[in-house]
Each structure stands twice: as C-alpha cells, then as structure tokens.
mmCIF file of C-alpha atoms in Angstrom:
data_model
loop_
_atom_site.group_PDB
_atom_site.id
_atom_site.type_symbol
_atom_site.label_atom_id
_atom_site.label_comp_id
_atom_site.label_asym_id
_atom_site.label_seq_id
_atom_site.Cartn_x
_atom_site.Cartn_y
_atom_site.Cartn_z
ATOM 1 C CA ASN A 1 0.000 0.000 0.000
ATOM 2 C CA ALA A 2 1.365 3.369 -1.012
ATOM 3 C CA GLY A 3 -1.116 5.171 1.270
ATOM 4 C CA VAL A 4 -1.592 8.764 0.142
ATOM 5 C CA THR A 5 0.538 10.003 -2.730
ATOM 6 C CA GLN A 6 0.928 13.554 -3.998
ATOM 7 C CA THR A 7 2.479 15.071 -7.074
ATOM 8 C CA PRO A 8 4.506 17.119 -7.607
ATOM 9 C CA LYS A 9 6.756 17.251 -4.532
ATOM 10 C CA PHE A 10 8.062 20.716 -5.370
ATOM 11 C CA GLN A 11 6.832 23.474 -7.657
ATOM 12 C CA VAL A 12 7.797 27.048 -8.401
ATOM 13 C CA LEU A 13 5.238 29.236 -10.135
ATOM 14 C CA LYS A 14 5.177 32.797 -11.272
ATOM 15 C CA THR A 15 2.321 35.030 -10.157
ATOM 16 C CA GLY A 16 -0.701 34.430 -12.339
ATOM 17 C CA GLN A 17 0.255 30.954 -13.484
ATOM 18 C CA SER A 18 -2.054 28.025 -12.852
ATOM 19 C CA MET A 19 -1.398 24.489 -11.750
ATOM 20 C CA THR A 20 -3.085 21.409 -10.372
ATOM 21 C CA LEU A 21 -1.868 19.415 -7.396
ATOM 22 C CA GLN A 22 -2.694 15.744 -7.615
ATOM 23 C CA CYS A 23 -3.555 13.423 -4.755
ATOM 24 C CA ALA A 24 -4.458 9.742 -4.718
ATOM 25 C CA GLN A 25 -5.094 7.215 -1.968
ATOM 26 C CA ASP A 26 -5.259 3.438 -2.136
ATOM 27 C CA MET A 27 -6.867 2.775 1.244
ATOM 28 C CA ASN A 28 -10.439 2.853 -0.066
ATOM 29 C CA HIS A 29 -11.157 5.861 2.113
ATOM 30 C CA ASN A 30 -14.339 7.827 1.571
ATOM 31 C CA SER A 31 -13.146 11.234 2.704
ATOM 32 C CA MET A 32 -10.295 13.328 1.370
ATOM 33 C CA TYR A 33 -8.894 16.712 2.371
ATOM 34 C CA TRP A 34 -6.567 19.459 1.231
ATOM 35 C CA TYR A 35 -4.626 21.499 3.797
ATOM 36 C CA ARG A 36 -2.031 24.172 3.646
ATOM 37 C CA GLN A 37 0.606 24.586 6.330
ATOM 38 C CA ASP A 38 2.396 27.844 6.962
ATOM 39 C CA PRO A 39 4.924 28.595 9.713
ATOM 40 C CA GLY A 40 3.172 29.245 13.013
ATOM 41 C CA MET A 41 -0.260 28.706 11.479
ATOM 42 C CA GLY A 42 -0.697 24.988 11.756
ATOM 43 C CA LEU A 43 -2.724 23.037 9.251
ATOM 44 C CA ARG A 44 -5.599 24.943 7.686
ATOM 45 C CA LEU A 45 -8.285 23.147 5.745
ATOM 46 C CA ILE A 46 -8.787 24.408 2.192
ATOM 47 C CA TYR A 47 -11.413 21.997 0.847
ATOM 48 C CA TYR A 48 -12.644 18.559 1.689
ATOM 49 C CA SER A 49 -14.669 15.816 0.106
ATOM 50 C CA ALA A 50 -16.709 13.752 2.512
ATOM 51 C CA SER A 51 -17.510 11.207 -0.179
ATOM 52 C CA GLU A 52 -17.154 10.672 -3.894
ATOM 53 C CA GLY A 53 -19.143 13.305 -5.743
ATOM 54 C CA THR A 54 -19.199 15.894 -2.966
ATOM 55 C CA THR A 55 -16.868 18.739 -2.094
ATOM 56 C CA ASP A 56 -17.101 21.462 0.539
ATOM 57 C CA LYS A 57 -15.175 24.553 1.483
ATOM 58 C CA GLY A 58 -12.915 24.563 4.463
ATOM 59 C CA GLU A 59 -11.383 27.427 6.370
ATOM 60 C CA VAL A 60 -9.346 29.020 3.531
ATOM 61 C CA PRO A 61 -10.927 28.143 0.136
ATOM 62 C CA ASN A 62 -10.382 31.428 -1.715
ATOM 63 C CA GLY A 63 -8.147 31.104 -4.744
ATOM 64 C CA TYR A 64 -8.552 27.320 -4.988
ATOM 65 C CA ASN A 65 -10.802 24.808 -6.678
ATOM 66 C CA VAL A 66 -11.018 21.070 -6.202
ATOM 67 C CA SER A 67 -12.216 18.036 -8.090
ATOM 68 C CA ARG A 68 -13.032 14.654 -6.607
ATOM 69 C CA LEU A 69 -12.300 12.716 -9.756
ATOM 70 C CA ASN A 70 -13.242 9.333 -8.282
ATOM 71 C CA LYS A 71 -12.980 7.643 -4.923
ATOM 72 C CA ARG A 72 -9.189 7.494 -5.141
ATOM 73 C CA GLU A 73 -8.289 10.914 -6.481
ATOM 74 C CA PHE A 74 -8.781 14.467 -5.230
ATOM 75 C CA SER A 75 -7.071 17.338 -7.038
ATOM 76 C CA LEU A 76 -6.478 20.944 -6.006
ATOM 77 C CA ARG A 77 -6.235 23.672 -8.623
ATOM 78 C CA LEU A 78 -4.785 27.141 -8.365
ATOM 79 C CA GLU A 79 -6.215 29.139 -11.258
ATOM 80 C CA SER A 80 -4.064 32.250 -10.832
ATOM 81 C CA ALA A 81 -1.308 31.760 -8.310
ATOM 82 C CA ALA A 82 -0.417 34.526 -5.882
ATOM 83 C CA PRO A 83 2.617 34.885 -3.576
ATOM 84 C CA SER A 84 0.269 34.431 -0.601
ATOM 85 C CA GLN A 85 -0.276 30.877 -1.800
ATOM 86 C CA THR A 86 3.344 29.984 -1.152
ATOM 87 C CA SER A 87 2.975 27.139 1.308
ATOM 88 C CA VAL A 88 3.254 23.431 1.893
ATOM 89 C CA TYR A 89 0.149 21.610 0.725
ATOM 90 C CA PHE A 90 -0.918 18.319 2.269
ATOM 91 C CA CYS A 91 -3.565 15.966 1.043
ATOM 92 C CA ALA A 92 -5.147 13.597 3.564
ATOM 93 C CA SER A 93 -7.748 10.887 3.627
ATOM 94 C CA SER A 94 -9.863 9.217 6.259
ATOM 95 C CA GLU A 95 -12.216 6.285 6.327
ATOM 96 C CA SER A 96 -15.214 8.492 6.838
ATOM 97 C CA GLY A 97 -15.929 12.102 7.603
ATOM 98 C CA ASP A 98 -18.442 11.071 10.216
ATOM 99 C CA SER A 99 -17.232 8.098 12.126
ATOM 100 C CA SER A 100 -13.486 8.213 11.892
ATOM 101 C CA TYR A 101 -11.384 11.340 11.749
ATOM 102 C CA GLU A 102 -8.053 9.569 11.940
ATOM 103 C CA GLN A 103 -6.448 11.128 8.916
ATOM 104 C CA TYR A 104 -3.568 9.837 6.846
ATOM 105 C CA PHE A 105 -1.440 12.419 5.111
ATOM 106 C CA GLY A 106 0.501 12.473 1.884
ATOM 107 C CA PRO A 107 4.126 13.667 1.793
ATOM 108 C CA GLY A 108 3.193 17.206 0.776
ATOM 109 C CA THR A 109 3.856 19.590 -2.090
ATOM 110 C CA ARG A 110 6.127 22.557 -1.456
ATOM 111 C CA LEU A 111 4.878 25.415 -3.600
ATOM 112 C CA THR A 112 6.635 28.724 -4.092
ATOM 113 C CA VAL A 113 4.953 31.541 -5.984
ATOM 114 C CA THR A 114 7.255 34.362 -7.062
ATOM 115 C CA ARG B 1 -9.295 32.888 20.153
ATOM 116 C CA LYS B 2 -8.172 29.878 18.154
ATOM 117 C CA GLU B 3 -10.331 26.785 18.516
ATOM 118 C CA VAL B 4 -7.319 24.646 19.346
ATOM 119 C CA GLU B 5 -4.277 26.217 20.967
ATOM 120 C CA GLN B 6 -0.858 24.885 21.779
ATOM 121 C CA ASP B 7 2.280 26.312 23.291
ATOM 122 C CA PRO B 8 4.644 26.456 20.292
ATOM 123 C CA GLY B 9 7.686 25.707 22.462
ATOM 124 C CA PRO B 10 10.358 24.729 21.811
ATOM 125 C CA PHE B 11 10.590 22.347 24.712
ATOM 126 C CA ASN B 12 14.237 21.397 25.087
ATOM 127 C CA VAL B 13 14.745 18.468 27.478
ATOM 128 C CA PRO B 14 17.527 15.946 28.148
ATOM 129 C CA GLU B 15 17.279 12.389 26.986
ATOM 130 C CA GLY B 16 15.529 10.231 29.547
ATOM 131 C CA ALA B 17 13.422 13.045 30.944
ATOM 132 C CA THR B 18 9.657 13.101 31.174
ATOM 133 C CA VAL B 19 7.973 15.884 29.268
ATOM 134 C CA ALA B 20 4.349 16.894 29.040
ATOM 135 C CA PHE B 21 2.459 19.462 27.064
ATOM 136 C CA ASN B 22 -1.129 20.512 26.820
ATOM 137 C CA CYS B 23 -3.499 21.575 24.152
ATOM 138 C CA THR B 24 -6.602 23.634 24.939
ATOM 139 C CA TYR B 25 -9.778 23.652 22.911
ATOM 140 C CA SER B 26 -12.617 26.149 22.933
ATOM 141 C CA ASN B 27 -15.460 24.122 21.431
ATOM 142 C CA SER B 28 -17.076 22.224 24.283
ATOM 143 C CA ALA B 29 -18.944 20.123 21.713
ATOM 144 C CA SER B 30 -15.702 18.597 20.434
ATOM 145 C CA GLN B 31 -16.062 14.856 20.513
ATOM 146 C CA SER B 32 -12.786 13.325 19.457
ATOM 147 C CA PHE B 33 -9.168 14.314 19.910
ATOM 148 C CA PHE B 34 -5.883 13.168 18.450
ATOM 149 C CA TRP B 35 -2.169 13.725 18.748
ATOM 150 C CA TYR B 36 -0.118 13.773 15.563
ATOM 151 C CA ARG B 37 3.634 13.813 15.233
ATOM 152 C CA GLN B 38 5.337 15.768 12.473
ATOM 153 C CA ASP B 39 9.020 15.478 11.699
ATOM 154 C CA CYS B 40 10.832 18.332 10.022
ATOM 155 C CA ARG B 41 9.743 18.704 6.392
ATOM 156 C CA LYS B 42 7.540 15.617 6.619
ATOM 157 C CA GLU B 43 3.831 14.963 6.788
ATOM 158 C CA PRO B 44 1.924 14.642 10.079
ATOM 159 C CA LYS B 45 1.415 11.083 11.260
ATOM 160 C CA LEU B 46 -1.121 9.915 13.777
ATOM 161 C CA LEU B 47 0.520 9.276 17.135
ATOM 162 C CA MET B 48 -2.518 8.359 19.179
ATOM 163 C CA SER B 49 -6.169 8.986 19.731
ATOM 164 C CA VAL B 50 -7.297 10.536 22.992
ATOM 165 C CA TYR B 51 -10.108 8.764 24.761
ATOM 166 C CA SER B 52 -12.189 10.027 27.663
ATOM 167 C CA SER B 53 -10.641 7.397 29.909
ATOM 168 C CA GLY B 54 -7.115 8.274 28.839
ATOM 169 C CA ASN B 55 -4.898 6.345 26.524
ATOM 170 C CA GLU B 56 -1.454 4.853 26.969
ATOM 171 C CA ASP B 57 0.845 3.492 24.300
ATOM 172 C CA GLY B 58 4.262 2.517 25.565
ATOM 173 C CA ARG B 59 6.039 5.656 26.759
ATOM 174 C CA PHE B 60 3.207 7.910 25.605
ATOM 175 C CA THR B 61 0.127 8.801 27.622
ATOM 176 C CA ALA B 62 -2.704 11.004 26.426
ATOM 177 C CA GLN B 63 -5.352 12.442 28.714
ATOM 178 C CA LEU B 64 -8.548 14.393 28.163
ATOM 179 C CA ASN B 65 -9.863 16.871 30.714
ATOM 180 C CA ARG B 66 -13.320 17.918 29.580
ATOM 181 C CA ALA B 67 -13.977 20.144 32.575
ATOM 182 C CA SER B 68 -10.989 22.343 31.791
ATOM 183 C CA GLN B 69 -11.143 21.674 28.054
ATOM 184 C CA TYR B 70 -7.648 20.478 27.412
ATOM 185 C CA ILE B 71 -5.824 17.381 26.293
ATOM 186 C CA SER B 72 -2.338 16.446 27.328
ATOM 187 C CA LEU B 73 0.493 14.324 26.048
ATOM 188 C CA LEU B 74 3.069 12.842 28.401
ATOM 189 C CA ILE B 75 6.269 11.295 27.113
ATOM 190 C CA ARG B 76 8.299 9.229 29.560
ATOM 191 C CA ASP B 77 11.955 8.252 29.197
ATOM 192 C CA SER B 78 12.299 10.533 26.188
ATOM 193 C CA LYS B 79 14.522 9.439 23.301
ATOM 194 C CA LEU B 80 16.450 11.494 20.799
ATOM 195 C CA SER B 81 14.063 10.153 18.183
ATOM 196 C CA ASP B 82 11.138 11.834 19.962
ATOM 197 C CA SER B 83 12.349 15.197 18.675
ATOM 198 C CA ALA B 84 9.542 16.458 16.471
ATOM 199 C CA THR B 85 6.556 18.774 16.408
ATOM 200 C CA TYR B 86 3.437 17.445 18.086
ATOM 201 C CA LEU B 87 0.085 18.581 16.739
ATOM 202 C CA CYS B 88 -3.147 18.166 18.610
ATOM 203 C CA ALA B 89 -6.443 17.977 16.784
ATOM 204 C CA GLY B 90 -10.039 18.242 17.901
ATOM 205 C CA VAL B 91 -13.163 17.196 16.098
ATOM 206 C CA GLY B 92 -16.448 18.995 16.405
ATOM 207 C CA ALA B 93 -19.253 20.148 14.141
ATOM 208 C CA SER B 94 -18.125 17.688 11.468
ATOM 209 C CA LYS B 95 -14.702 19.175 11.048
ATOM 210 C CA ILE B 96 -11.269 18.634 12.459
ATOM 211 C CA ILE B 97 -9.192 21.542 13.720
ATOM 212 C CA PHE B 98 -5.444 21.289 14.223
ATOM 213 C CA GLY B 99 -3.337 23.218 16.657
ATOM 214 C CA SER B 100 -0.210 24.963 15.419
ATOM 215 C CA GLY B 101 2.021 22.384 17.050
ATOM 216 C CA THR B 102 4.485 22.155 19.923
ATOM 217 C CA ARG B 103 8.107 21.689 19.011
ATOM 218 C CA LEU B 104 10.049 19.208 21.138
ATOM 219 C CA SER B 105 13.802 18.855 21.062
ATOM 220 C CA ILE B 106 15.535 16.078 23.006
ATOM 221 C CA ARG B 107 19.213 16.697 23.735
ATOM 222 C CA PRO B 108 21.799 13.977 24.480
#
C-alpha cells in the first residue's frame, strides 16, 4: 500500500500561473482533504470531500478549486497563483468524515509563488 | 481565540526526561481528539487517539480533561528520536481543527 501520494513534490510558479496538485489514496477511504501549512499557522483546511461526488469549502478556500475525480483521487487547482499561496500543501484521507477522523497524510507539495 | 491552541515551544529536554504538554480547545462540543507527530519537512502522522478514559501506548500517555477543556500528552523516558513537532487535533461540528504544534527537542 502506497497510502496517500501527492504530485509534484516541489513546484515554483510565477504570479498568475495556474497548476493542479494531484492526490491519490489506495486505502479505499471515503473522505479526502486538502490542507495548507504555513509557519506558526498549523494546518488549515482548504477543501474537503466527505464522499465521492461531494466537495465542501474549508477554512481558507479562496483562490482554490477542487475536483473529486473518483474515490481514489482528489485534485487541487490554483487558477491564478499569488505569492500568498506559497505554502506546503498536504492531502489527507480518512475512512469516513463522520465516524473516523483519523487522517492519513501524503508527503506534501512545497509550492513557491514568485 | 483559536479553537485549538498549543504552546509552540520549543521544549528542550535531556534524553531520559519526562515531558508533558497541553493543548486547549474552545469548542465544548468537540467529541474526538488526536495527537499527531510531524518530523521536520515531513507529513503529520497519527501518534494516538485521545479517549475520555485516557490512553497509553508505551512511553506515551494522552489524557482528556473535559472540565478544563484540554488534552495532554506525556512522554516518559524521552529518546532522541522523539524530537519532532506534536500537533493536537479536535473534532467537532463535522470538522477537524489542528493546533499549530508544539516543538520538542531532546538533547543527548
């Protein structure tokens, strides 16, 4: 089992460029999440998907869009990157959004926007 | 006030010492709590769940104090490999909120 995988591991963008962060899990989990982590700020939820076919905003959704492509995959898109989006992005999954919040994280994507 | 707050540290303790840190939460409706460990430049990994009756796993003990709204993590006989950032998380209103983390450094 690979667990949760993310691509790319590192990315540098110029302001205004777009990109999609990919996430996949092989644990047959129903729920998936996207977080960003900034120094001193902890993990902040961007978007989540409680189950295939549903997505909901988290604490900091502005500037991002998501797609739950199927049960395994959950992508995060930055349409027009801004320097404020420089961060480490983590994808996570859990068995269920209701009964089990034990989350398993991917290795992260380090994004720099210049 | 943040929903989940932690002392950022760093806690710098000698190997073999016992160290404890707390995490306070503001939402009294929070139902479940967790401790995660995060190594430098790595992803968070679940360390242990926190049950109402307390939870012990080897050298690690987690406690929940609902009256004072905090959870604690105690590490006994600390090892160099325990050096990491420890994140607490609370679940309430169908969402999980993470604290900013407490940095622990174990010195030889």
